[in-house]
Amino acid sequence: MASIMTNAAALTALQSLNATNKSLQQTQARISTGYRVSEAADNAAYWSIATTMRSDNSALSTVQDALGLGASKVDTAYTGMNNVISTIGQIKTKLLSSVGQSDANKAKTQTEITALQAQMKSFADAATFSGSNFLSVTSKQVAAANDGVQSDAKIVSSFNRSSSGAISLGTIDINIESTKLFDNGLSTDVKNQGILDRKTSIYSTAADQSAYDAAYATAIAGGATDIAANITAQGAVSGTPVKIDNVSAFNLDITATGVTDDIITQMVTKIDHVMSQLTDAATVLGAAKSSIDLQKTFTQSLMDSIDRGVGQLVDADMNKESTRLQALQVQQQLGIQSLSIANSSSQSILQLFKNG
């Protein structure tokens, strides 16, 4: 039915053209942004998931930075530790060479040993990165149960979100008490000195020295301070120490009164024990370094995986959208022609009235 009031064909063509224009606008937006879900109106569920995961990925990027900073701190400490181990090996060699030497030669050797001891202190003090030093520390008395004990160094290693949405952080902890070489705190503030400034005792015989070392280790394991452990260990040995507080790697003195070749031999044994402690400390740092490297690799892989997952949800398929754009442009042109044809029918009716 032809009508001058309602052009049904034109209305249908207009609706079709509007739908085509809307689809074309949507496709153009996807091509320009690269996303098929760029706002909540596109798909609320996918947009919410993608927004949360992008936020988590930003947090993981910060974790990656923290791991990099932690790795630098550990690398610095590890480098210092390796140099100290090398230097204490030289001290051991100097002690061995001093056995049987004259007093004059021992004095020269002592000069070399003292210089090497100072070098170890320099290595430890210099092993600082971003204000953190795991080798040379300063313990203080604080209002806590661990008075005079260095707290563990914590390196942020992970950002975790549970299925319920709860957030937690993971850390790689480094036991600084086991890696410190020097503790520069006041004697009244320090519970345990560092490995290289620890005061113990030397005995003239291997049997007495062994008994002392065993008693000292037991006392330390029981929670005693260095000073208390020294006193306890001395009480467990029948012999008398040759020189108290002259045992640590940092306080060796082969020119002191009463120091014989037998005592120097015990010093060599003590140095060997100290080297074992340094090796254990280096193992702590090496394990931390390995853990950090593994976590850095995992975190990067996790970030890449999240990026891929978010992309699956919200990224536009550019090949598909490009093809769809061309099809919609053709539909738009046809829609315009269809609307033009529908409108021309009204013009035909008017022409009839004019002719009549």
mmCIF file of C-alpha atoms in Angstrom:
data_model
loop_
_atom_site.group_PDB
_atom_site.id
_atom_site.type_symbol
_atom_site.label_atom_id
_atom_site.label_comp_id
_atom_site.label_asym_id
_atom_site.label_seq_id
_atom_site.Cartn_x
_atom_site.Cartn_y
_atom_site.Cartn_z
ATOM 1 C CA MET A 1 0.000 0.000 0.000
ATOM 2 C CA ALA A 2 1.319 3.408 -0.972
ATOM 3 C CA SER A 3 0.892 6.096 1.739
ATOM 4 C CA ILE A 4 1.875 9.715 2.026
ATOM 5 C CA MET A 5 1.737 9.485 5.853
ATOM 6 C CA THR A 6 3.964 6.497 6.446
ATOM 7 C CA ASN A 7 6.788 5.307 4.219
ATOM 8 C CA ALA A 8 7.288 1.786 5.582
ATOM 9 C CA ALA A 9 10.039 0.949 3.090
ATOM 10 C CA ALA A 10 12.001 4.060 4.060
ATOM 11 C CA LEU A 11 11.637 3.294 7.783
ATOM 12 C CA THR A 12 12.911 -0.260 7.249
ATOM 13 C CA ALA A 13 15.822 0.951 5.174
ATOM 14 C CA LEU A 14 16.640 3.597 7.804
ATOM 15 C CA GLN A 15 16.637 1.017 10.634
ATOM 16 C CA SER A 16 18.940 -1.221 8.627
ATOM 17 C CA LEU A 17 21.247 1.684 7.852
ATOM 18 C CA ASN A 18 21.360 2.731 11.528
ATOM 19 C CA ALA A 19 22.252 -0.830 12.574
ATOM 20 C CA THR A 20 24.982 -0.928 9.943
ATOM 21 C CA ASN A 21 26.345 2.455 11.089
ATOM 22 C CA LYS A 22 26.390 1.269 14.716
ATOM 23 C CA SER A 23 28.281 -1.898 13.807
ATOM 24 C CA LEU A 24 30.637 0.124 11.645
ATOM 25 C CA GLN A 25 31.317 2.529 14.510
ATOM 26 C CA GLN A 26 32.011 -0.395 16.856
ATOM 27 C CA THR A 27 34.371 -2.038 14.373
ATOM 28 C CA GLN A 28 36.226 1.230 13.744
ATOM 29 C CA ALA A 29 36.652 1.666 17.523
ATOM 30 C CA ARG A 30 38.099 -1.855 17.826
ATOM 31 C CA ILE A 31 40.559 -1.192 15.003
ATOM 32 C CA SER A 32 41.653 2.176 16.425
ATOM 33 C CA THR A 33 42.097 0.898 20.041
ATOM 34 C CA GLY A 34 43.117 -2.685 19.316
ATOM 35 C CA TYR A 35 40.581 -3.938 21.883
ATOM 36 C CA ARG A 36 37.246 -5.635 21.421
ATOM 37 C CA VAL A 37 36.567 -4.915 25.113
ATOM 38 C CA SER A 38 37.893 -1.454 25.896
ATOM 39 C CA GLU A 39 35.319 -0.384 28.495
ATOM 40 C CA ALA A 40 32.852 -1.962 30.890
ATOM 41 C CA ALA A 41 29.948 -1.367 28.465
ATOM 42 C CA ASP A 42 31.556 -3.726 25.934
ATOM 43 C CA ASN A 43 31.602 -6.705 28.306
ATOM 44 C CA ALA A 44 31.440 -5.996 32.033
ATOM 45 C CA ALA A 45 32.799 -9.376 33.171
ATOM 46 C CA TYR A 46 35.773 -9.458 30.799
ATOM 47 C CA TRP A 47 36.568 -5.780 31.435
ATOM 48 C CA SER A 48 36.577 -6.355 35.217
ATOM 49 C CA ILE A 49 38.856 -9.394 34.950
ATOM 50 C CA ALA A 50 41.219 -7.618 32.563
ATOM 51 C CA THR A 51 41.414 -4.495 34.747
ATOM 52 C CA THR A 52 42.268 -6.561 37.846
ATOM 53 C CA MET A 53 44.870 -8.639 36.040
ATOM 54 C CA ARG A 54 46.497 -5.548 34.531
ATOM 55 C CA SER A 55 46.749 -4.090 38.024
ATOM 56 C CA ASP A 56 48.316 -7.324 39.285
ATOM 57 C CA ASN A 57 50.752 -7.267 36.386
ATOM 58 C CA SER A 58 51.834 -3.752 37.378
ATOM 59 C CA ALA A 59 52.427 -5.055 40.900
ATOM 60 C CA LEU A 60 54.485 -7.932 39.482
ATOM 61 C CA SER A 61 56.541 -5.409 37.537
ATOM 62 C CA THR A 62 57.353 -3.704 40.849
ATOM 63 C CA VAL A 63 58.236 -7.105 42.336
ATOM 64 C CA GLN A 64 60.584 -7.653 39.394
ATOM 65 C CA ASP A 65 62.289 -4.356 40.221
ATOM 66 C CA ALA A 66 62.565 -5.368 43.895
ATOM 67 C CA LEU A 67 64.148 -8.673 42.876
ATOM 68 C CA GLY A 68 66.639 -6.818 40.697
ATOM 69 C CA LEU A 69 67.562 -4.542 43.609
ATOM 70 C CA GLY A 70 67.819 -7.537 45.944
ATOM 71 C CA ALA A 71 70.019 -9.371 43.452
ATOM 72 C CA SER A 72 72.379 -6.389 43.345
ATOM 73 C CA LYS A 73 72.623 -6.336 47.140
ATOM 74 C CA VAL A 74 73.354 -10.052 47.325
ATOM 75 C CA ASP A 75 75.855 -9.877 44.438
ATOM 76 C CA THR A 76 77.708 -7.087 46.219
ATOM 77 C CA ALA A 77 77.841 -9.048 49.484
ATOM 78 C CA TYR A 78 78.871 -12.204 47.633
ATOM 79 C CA THR A 79 81.714 -10.377 45.896
ATOM 80 C CA GLY A 80 82.949 -9.031 49.223
ATOM 81 C CA MET A 81 82.690 -12.477 50.807
ATOM 82 C CA ASN A 82 84.709 -14.105 48.032
ATOM 83 C CA ASN A 83 87.480 -11.537 48.443
ATOM 84 C CA VAL A 84 87.528 -12.099 52.197
ATOM 85 C CA ILE A 85 87.774 -15.879 51.712
ATOM 86 C CA SER A 86 90.678 -15.385 49.317
ATOM 87 C CA THR A 87 92.417 -13.055 51.779
ATOM 88 C CA ILE A 88 91.995 -15.349 54.775
ATOM 89 C CA GLY A 89 93.547 -18.098 52.674
ATOM 90 C CA GLN A 90 96.589 -15.852 52.322
ATOM 91 C CA ILE A 91 96.663 -15.322 56.095
ATOM 92 C CA LYS A 92 96.623 -19.093 56.567
ATOM 93 C CA THR A 93 99.616 -19.363 54.237
ATOM 94 C CA LYS A 94 101.476 -16.636 56.147
ATOM 95 C CA LEU A 95 100.875 -18.422 59.445
ATOM 96 C CA LEU A 96 102.168 -21.707 58.060
ATOM 97 C CA SER A 97 105.280 -20.011 56.724
ATOM 98 C CA SER A 98 105.975 -18.420 60.135
ATOM 99 C CA VAL A 99 106.456 -21.768 61.856
ATOM 100 C CA GLY A 100 110.177 -22.096 62.682
ATOM 101 C CA GLN A 101 110.974 -18.516 61.687
ATOM 102 C CA SER A 102 113.141 -16.211 63.750
ATOM 103 C CA ASP A 103 111.491 -13.488 65.811
ATOM 104 C CA ALA A 104 112.620 -10.885 63.278
ATOM 105 C CA ASN A 105 111.015 -12.733 60.391
ATOM 106 C CA LYS A 106 107.874 -13.357 62.447
ATOM 107 C CA ALA A 107 107.608 -9.614 62.978
ATOM 108 C CA LYS A 108 107.729 -9.063 59.219
ATOM 109 C CA THR A 109 105.148 -11.790 58.661
ATOM 110 C CA GLN A 110 102.950 -10.212 61.339
ATOM 111 C CA THR A 111 103.095 -6.934 59.436
ATOM 112 C CA GLU A 112 101.786 -8.703 56.346
ATOM 113 C CA ILE A 113 99.076 -10.477 58.361
ATOM 114 C CA THR A 114 97.957 -7.203 59.930
ATOM 115 C CA ALA A 115 97.713 -5.598 56.481
ATOM 116 C CA LEU A 116 95.619 -8.523 55.228
ATOM 117 C CA GLN A 117 93.353 -8.255 58.270
ATOM 118 C CA ALA A 118 92.792 -4.579 57.541
ATOM 119 C CA GLN A 119 92.031 -5.461 53.932
ATOM 120 C CA MET A 120 89.315 -7.905 55.018
ATOM 121 C CA LYS A 121 87.700 -5.154 57.094
ATOM 122 C CA SER A 122 87.876 -2.848 54.080
ATOM 123 C CA PHE A 123 86.240 -5.468 51.840
ATOM 124 C CA ALA A 124 83.389 -5.945 54.305
ATOM 125 C CA ASP A 125 82.784 -2.228 54.861
ATOM 126 C CA ALA A 126 82.781 -1.537 51.122
ATOM 127 C CA ALA A 127 80.278 -4.284 50.287
ATOM 128 C CA THR A 128 77.371 -1.819 50.455
ATOM 129 C CA PHE A 129 74.629 -1.390 47.879
ATOM 130 C CA SER A 130 71.755 1.069 48.249
ATOM 131 C CA GLY A 131 72.504 1.439 51.956
ATOM 132 C CA SER A 132 72.470 -2.309 52.665
ATOM 133 C CA ASN A 133 75.514 -4.198 53.920
ATOM 134 C CA PHE A 134 75.238 -7.889 54.801
ATOM 135 C CA LEU A 135 78.887 -8.232 55.911
ATOM 136 C CA SER A 136 79.606 -5.225 58.127
ATOM 137 C CA VAL A 137 76.681 -4.312 60.404
ATOM 138 C CA THR A 138 75.903 -2.384 63.587
ATOM 139 C CA SER A 139 73.686 -4.183 66.084
ATOM 140 C CA LYS A 140 71.810 -2.264 68.773
ATOM 141 C CA GLN A 141 69.711 -3.042 71.806
ATOM 142 C CA VAL A 142 66.023 -2.611 70.986
ATOM 143 C CA ALA A 143 62.819 -3.199 72.863
ATOM 144 C CA ALA A 144 62.284 -6.635 71.391
ATOM 145 C CA ALA A 145 63.081 -10.277 72.047
ATOM 146 C CA ASN A 146 65.989 -10.265 69.603
ATOM 147 C CA ASP A 147 68.063 -7.600 71.352
ATOM 148 C CA GLY A 148 71.454 -7.222 69.732
ATOM 149 C CA VAL A 149 70.604 -9.612 66.886
ATOM 150 C CA GLN A 150 70.459 -8.536 63.249
ATOM 151 C CA SER A 151 67.050 -8.980 61.644
ATOM 152 C CA ASP A 152 66.824 -11.004 58.449
ATOM 153 C CA ALA A 153 67.061 -9.045 55.215
ATOM 154 C CA LYS A 154 63.798 -9.433 53.300
ATOM 155 C CA ILE A 155 63.557 -9.191 49.527
ATOM 156 C CA VAL A 156 60.044 -8.961 48.067
ATOM 157 C CA SER A 157 59.798 -11.901 45.682
ATOM 158 C CA SER A 158 56.124 -12.400 44.795
ATOM 159 C CA PHE A 159 52.679 -10.801 44.659
ATOM 160 C CA ASN A 160 49.925 -13.325 45.289
ATOM 161 C CA ARG A 161 46.128 -13.114 44.966
ATOM 162 C CA SER A 162 44.070 -15.982 46.376
ATOM 163 C CA SER A 163 40.841 -17.290 44.859
ATOM 164 C CA SER A 164 38.941 -15.140 47.357
ATOM 165 C CA GLY A 165 40.803 -12.025 46.225
ATOM 166 C CA ALA A 166 43.045 -11.728 49.309
ATOM 167 C CA ILE A 167 46.471 -10.267 48.567
ATOM 168 C CA SER A 168 49.774 -11.376 50.110
ATOM 169 C CA LEU A 169 53.463 -10.765 49.455
ATOM 170 C CA GLY A 170 56.211 -13.380 49.418
ATOM 171 C CA THR A 171 59.781 -12.645 50.469
ATOM 172 C CA ILE A 172 63.211 -14.228 50.203
ATOM 173 C CA ASP A 173 64.803 -13.933 53.651
ATOM 174 C CA ILE A 174 68.564 -13.719 54.206
ATOM 175 C CA ASN A 175 69.914 -14.534 57.667
ATOM 176 C CA ILE A 176 72.294 -11.624 58.264
ATOM 177 C CA GLU A 177 73.380 -13.088 61.610
ATOM 178 C CA SER A 178 74.992 -15.923 59.681
ATOM 179 C CA THR A 179 76.632 -13.722 57.026
ATOM 180 C CA LYS A 180 77.949 -10.797 59.067
ATOM 181 C CA LEU A 181 81.734 -10.659 59.300
ATOM 182 C CA PHE A 182 81.978 -7.624 61.568
ATOM 183 C CA ASP A 183 79.528 -6.143 64.053
ATOM 184 C CA ASN A 184 80.405 -2.518 64.740
ATOM 185 C CA GLY A 185 77.885 -2.086 67.572
ATOM 186 C CA LEU A 186 78.902 -1.392 71.160
ATOM 187 C CA SER A 187 79.914 -4.520 73.094
ATOM 188 C CA THR A 188 76.955 -3.938 75.427
ATOM 189 C CA ASP A 189 74.569 -3.837 72.461
ATOM 190 C CA VAL A 190 75.815 -6.861 70.531
ATOM 191 C CA LYS A 191 74.771 -10.429 71.275
ATOM 192 C CA ASN A 192 77.011 -12.147 68.694
ATOM 193 C CA GLN A 193 80.064 -10.652 67.038
ATOM 194 C CA GLY A 194 80.703 -11.213 63.352
ATOM 195 C CA ILE A 195 82.696 -14.173 62.079
ATOM 196 C CA LEU A 196 85.917 -12.140 61.806
ATOM 197 C CA ASP A 197 85.743 -10.158 65.043
ATOM 198 C CA ARG A 198 84.543 -12.966 67.285
ATOM 199 C CA LYS A 199 86.633 -13.366 70.440
ATOM 200 C CA THR A 200 87.536 -16.906 71.478
ATOM 201 C CA SER A 201 90.611 -18.543 73.049
ATOM 202 C CA ILE A 202 93.720 -20.380 71.898
ATOM 203 C CA TYR A 203 95.252 -23.366 73.683
ATOM 204 C CA SER A 204 98.724 -24.813 73.297
ATOM 205 C CA THR A 205 97.598 -28.373 72.493
ATOM 206 C CA ALA A 206 95.300 -29.717 69.825
ATOM 207 C CA ALA A 207 93.325 -31.749 72.394
ATOM 208 C CA ASP A 208 92.580 -28.724 74.575
ATOM 209 C CA GLN A 209 91.749 -26.617 71.533
ATOM 210 C CA SER A 210 89.356 -29.254 70.221
ATOM 211 C CA ALA A 211 87.635 -29.542 73.603
ATOM 212 C CA TYR A 212 87.309 -25.766 73.827
ATOM 213 C CA ASP A 213 85.923 -25.409 70.284
ATOM 214 C CA ALA A 214 83.314 -28.115 70.906
ATOM 215 C CA ALA A 215 82.174 -26.541 74.185
ATOM 216 C CA TYR A 216 82.080 -23.089 72.578
ATOM 217 C CA ALA A 217 79.960 -24.311 69.643
ATOM 218 C CA THR A 218 77.530 -26.012 72.040
ATOM 219 C CA ALA A 219 77.160 -22.856 74.126
ATOM 220 C CA ILE A 220 76.520 -20.719 71.023
ATOM 221 C CA ALA A 221 73.948 -23.222 69.747
ATOM 222 C CA GLY A 222 72.229 -22.956 73.137
ATOM 223 C CA GLY A 223 71.787 -19.205 72.673
ATOM 224 C CA ALA A 224 74.754 -17.905 74.692
ATOM 225 C CA THR A 225 76.496 -14.702 73.696
ATOM 226 C CA ASP A 226 80.064 -14.824 72.395
ATOM 227 C CA ILE A 227 81.466 -13.674 75.743
ATOM 228 C CA ALA A 228 79.366 -16.129 77.756
ATOM 229 C CA ALA A 229 80.230 -18.973 75.382
ATOM 230 C CA ASN A 230 83.939 -18.175 75.749
ATOM 231 C CA ILE A 231 83.733 -18.351 79.533
ATOM 232 C CA THR A 232 81.703 -21.563 79.455
ATOM 233 C CA ALA A 233 84.088 -23.211 76.994
ATOM 234 C CA GLN A 234 87.130 -22.268 79.071
ATOM 235 C CA GLY A 235 85.540 -23.938 82.066
ATOM 236 C CA ALA A 236 85.174 -27.166 80.079
ATOM 237 C CA VAL A 237 88.927 -27.408 79.414
ATOM 238 C CA SER A 238 91.479 -28.411 82.059
ATOM 239 C CA GLY A 239 94.290 -26.465 80.394
ATOM 240 C CA THR A 240 94.787 -22.719 80.472
ATOM 241 C CA PRO A 241 94.394 -20.609 77.334
ATOM 242 C CA VAL A 242 97.633 -19.103 76.138
ATOM 243 C CA LYS A 243 96.108 -15.757 75.320
ATOM 244 C CA ILE A 244 92.451 -14.919 75.733
ATOM 245 C CA ASP A 245 90.760 -12.942 72.935
ATOM 246 C CA ASN A 246 93.614 -13.670 70.563
ATOM 247 C CA VAL A 247 91.894 -16.355 68.528
ATOM 248 C CA SER A 248 89.745 -14.659 65.975
ATOM 249 C CA ALA A 249 90.925 -14.156 62.428
ATOM 250 C CA PHE A 250 90.969 -10.422 63.038
ATOM 251 C CA ASN A 251 93.127 -10.499 66.193
ATOM 252 C CA LEU A 252 95.940 -12.896 65.321
ATOM 253 C CA ASP A 253 99.331 -11.965 66.769
ATOM 254 C CA ILE A 254 102.254 -14.341 66.256
ATOM 255 C CA THR A 255 104.677 -11.909 67.951
ATOM 256 C CA ALA A 256 102.853 -11.868 71.300
ATOM 257 C CA THR A 257 104.734 -13.107 74.363
ATOM 258 C CA GLY A 258 104.518 -16.868 74.801
ATOM 259 C CA VAL A 259 103.371 -17.650 71.266
ATOM 260 C CA THR A 260 105.272 -20.760 70.214
ATOM 261 C CA ASP A 261 105.239 -22.779 67.007
ATOM 262 C CA ASP A 262 102.673 -25.119 68.603
ATOM 263 C CA ILE A 263 100.408 -22.173 69.298
ATOM 264 C CA ILE A 264 100.849 -20.893 65.739
ATOM 265 C CA THR A 265 99.810 -24.371 64.592
ATOM 266 C CA GLN A 266 96.608 -23.988 66.645
ATOM 267 C CA MET A 267 96.119 -20.582 65.029
ATOM 268 C CA VAL A 268 96.290 -22.273 61.629
ATOM 269 C CA THR A 269 93.656 -24.740 62.808
ATOM 270 C CA LYS A 270 91.504 -21.860 64.028
ATOM 271 C CA ILE A 271 91.908 -20.022 60.723
ATOM 272 C CA ASP A 272 90.862 -23.179 58.924
ATOM 273 C CA HIS A 273 87.755 -23.300 61.128
ATOM 274 C CA VAL A 274 87.022 -19.642 60.368
ATOM 275 C CA MET A 275 87.380 -20.348 56.653
ATOM 276 C CA SER A 276 84.767 -23.085 57.030
ATOM 277 C CA GLN A 277 82.427 -20.563 58.675
ATOM 278 C CA LEU A 278 83.037 -18.107 55.838
ATOM 279 C CA THR A 279 82.241 -20.829 53.327
ATOM 280 C CA ASP A 280 78.954 -21.502 55.129
ATOM 281 C CA ALA A 281 78.148 -17.780 55.050
ATOM 282 C CA ALA A 282 78.955 -17.637 51.334
ATOM 283 C CA THR A 283 76.600 -20.584 50.837
ATOM 284 C CA VAL A 284 73.768 -18.581 52.443
ATOM 285 C CA LEU A 285 74.401 -15.731 50.007
ATOM 286 C CA GLY A 286 74.775 -18.109 47.067
ATOM 287 C CA ALA A 287 71.479 -19.826 47.879
ATOM 288 C CA ALA A 288 69.752 -16.444 48.108
ATOM 289 C CA LYS A 289 71.270 -15.395 44.788
ATOM 290 C CA SER A 290 70.026 -18.591 43.146
ATOM 291 C CA SER A 291 66.531 -18.150 44.617
ATOM 292 C CA ILE A 292 66.359 -14.555 43.383
ATOM 293 C CA ASP A 293 67.431 -15.528 39.866
ATOM 294 C CA LEU A 294 64.833 -18.316 39.722
ATOM 295 C CA GLN A 295 62.123 -15.994 41.035
ATOM 296 C CA LYS A 296 63.032 -13.292 38.505
ATOM 297 C CA THR A 297 62.679 -15.799 35.669
ATOM 298 C CA PHE A 298 59.369 -17.094 37.036
ATOM 299 C CA THR A 299 57.963 -13.598 37.598
ATOM 300 C CA GLN A 300 58.769 -12.564 34.027
ATOM 301 C CA SER A 301 57.150 -15.729 32.692
ATOM 302 C CA LEU A 302 54.108 -15.096 34.901
ATOM 303 C CA MET A 303 53.788 -11.533 33.633
ATOM 304 C CA ASP A 304 53.965 -12.752 30.030
ATOM 305 C CA SER A 305 51.348 -15.394 30.782
ATOM 306 C CA ILE A 306 48.983 -12.823 32.301
ATOM 307 C CA ASP A 307 49.458 -10.555 29.280
ATOM 308 C CA ARG A 308 48.503 -13.430 26.992
ATOM 309 C CA GLY A 309 45.491 -14.298 29.134
ATOM 310 C CA VAL A 310 44.211 -10.718 29.183
ATOM 311 C CA GLY A 311 44.785 -10.500 25.447
ATOM 312 C CA GLN A 312 42.604 -13.553 24.869
ATOM 313 C CA LEU A 313 39.775 -11.784 26.707
ATOM 314 C CA VAL A 314 39.915 -8.238 25.373
ATOM 315 C CA ASP A 315 42.176 -7.948 22.319
ATOM 316 C CA ALA A 316 40.581 -7.471 18.913
ATOM 317 C CA ASP A 317 41.366 -9.852 16.051
ATOM 318 C CA MET A 318 42.655 -7.276 13.588
ATOM 319 C CA ASN A 319 42.342 -9.564 10.554
ATOM 320 C CA LYS A 320 38.742 -10.304 11.416
ATOM 321 C CA GLU A 321 37.897 -6.680 12.216
ATOM 322 C CA SER A 322 39.545 -5.415 9.025
ATOM 323 C CA THR A 323 37.499 -7.831 6.917
ATOM 324 C CA ARG A 324 34.358 -6.884 8.832
ATOM 325 C CA LEU A 325 35.079 -3.185 8.278
ATOM 326 C CA GLN A 326 35.159 -3.640 4.499
ATOM 327 C CA ALA A 327 31.906 -5.629 4.571
ATOM 328 C CA LEU A 328 30.152 -3.017 6.700
ATOM 329 C CA GLN A 329 31.303 -0.199 4.447
ATOM 330 C CA VAL A 330 29.691 -2.021 1.493
ATOM 331 C CA GLN A 331 26.514 -2.575 3.572
ATOM 332 C CA GLN A 332 26.490 1.126 4.446
ATOM 333 C CA GLN A 333 26.655 2.119 0.790
ATOM 334 C CA LEU A 334 23.882 -0.319 -0.101
ATOM 335 C CA GLY A 335 21.812 0.921 2.844
ATOM 336 C CA ILE A 336 22.104 4.486 1.638
ATOM 337 C CA GLN A 337 21.022 3.420 -1.846
ATOM 338 C CA SER A 338 18.119 1.410 -0.395
ATOM 339 C CA LEU A 339 16.949 4.397 1.641
ATOM 340 C CA SER A 340 17.216 6.598 -1.428
ATOM 341 C CA ILE A 341 15.080 4.178 -3.441
ATOM 342 C CA ALA A 342 12.470 3.983 -0.656
ATOM 343 C CA ASN A 343 12.247 7.747 -0.448
ATOM 344 C CA SER A 344 11.870 8.016 -4.205
ATOM 345 C CA SER A 345 8.523 6.148 -3.980
ATOM 346 C CA SER A 346 7.015 9.098 -2.087
ATOM 347 C CA GLN A 347 8.205 11.386 -4.844
ATOM 348 C CA SER A 348 6.333 9.179 -7.374
ATOM 349 C CA ILE A 349 3.060 9.652 -5.465
ATOM 350 C CA LEU A 350 3.495 13.417 -5.477
ATOM 351 C CA GLN A 351 4.148 13.309 -9.183
ATOM 352 C CA LEU A 352 0.798 11.540 -9.731
ATOM 353 C CA PHE A 353 -1.032 14.389 -7.986
ATOM 354 C CA LYS A 354 0.768 16.936 -10.118
ATOM 355 C CA ASN A 355 -0.076 15.116 -13.319
ATOM 356 C CA GLY A 356 -3.739 14.787 -12.272
#
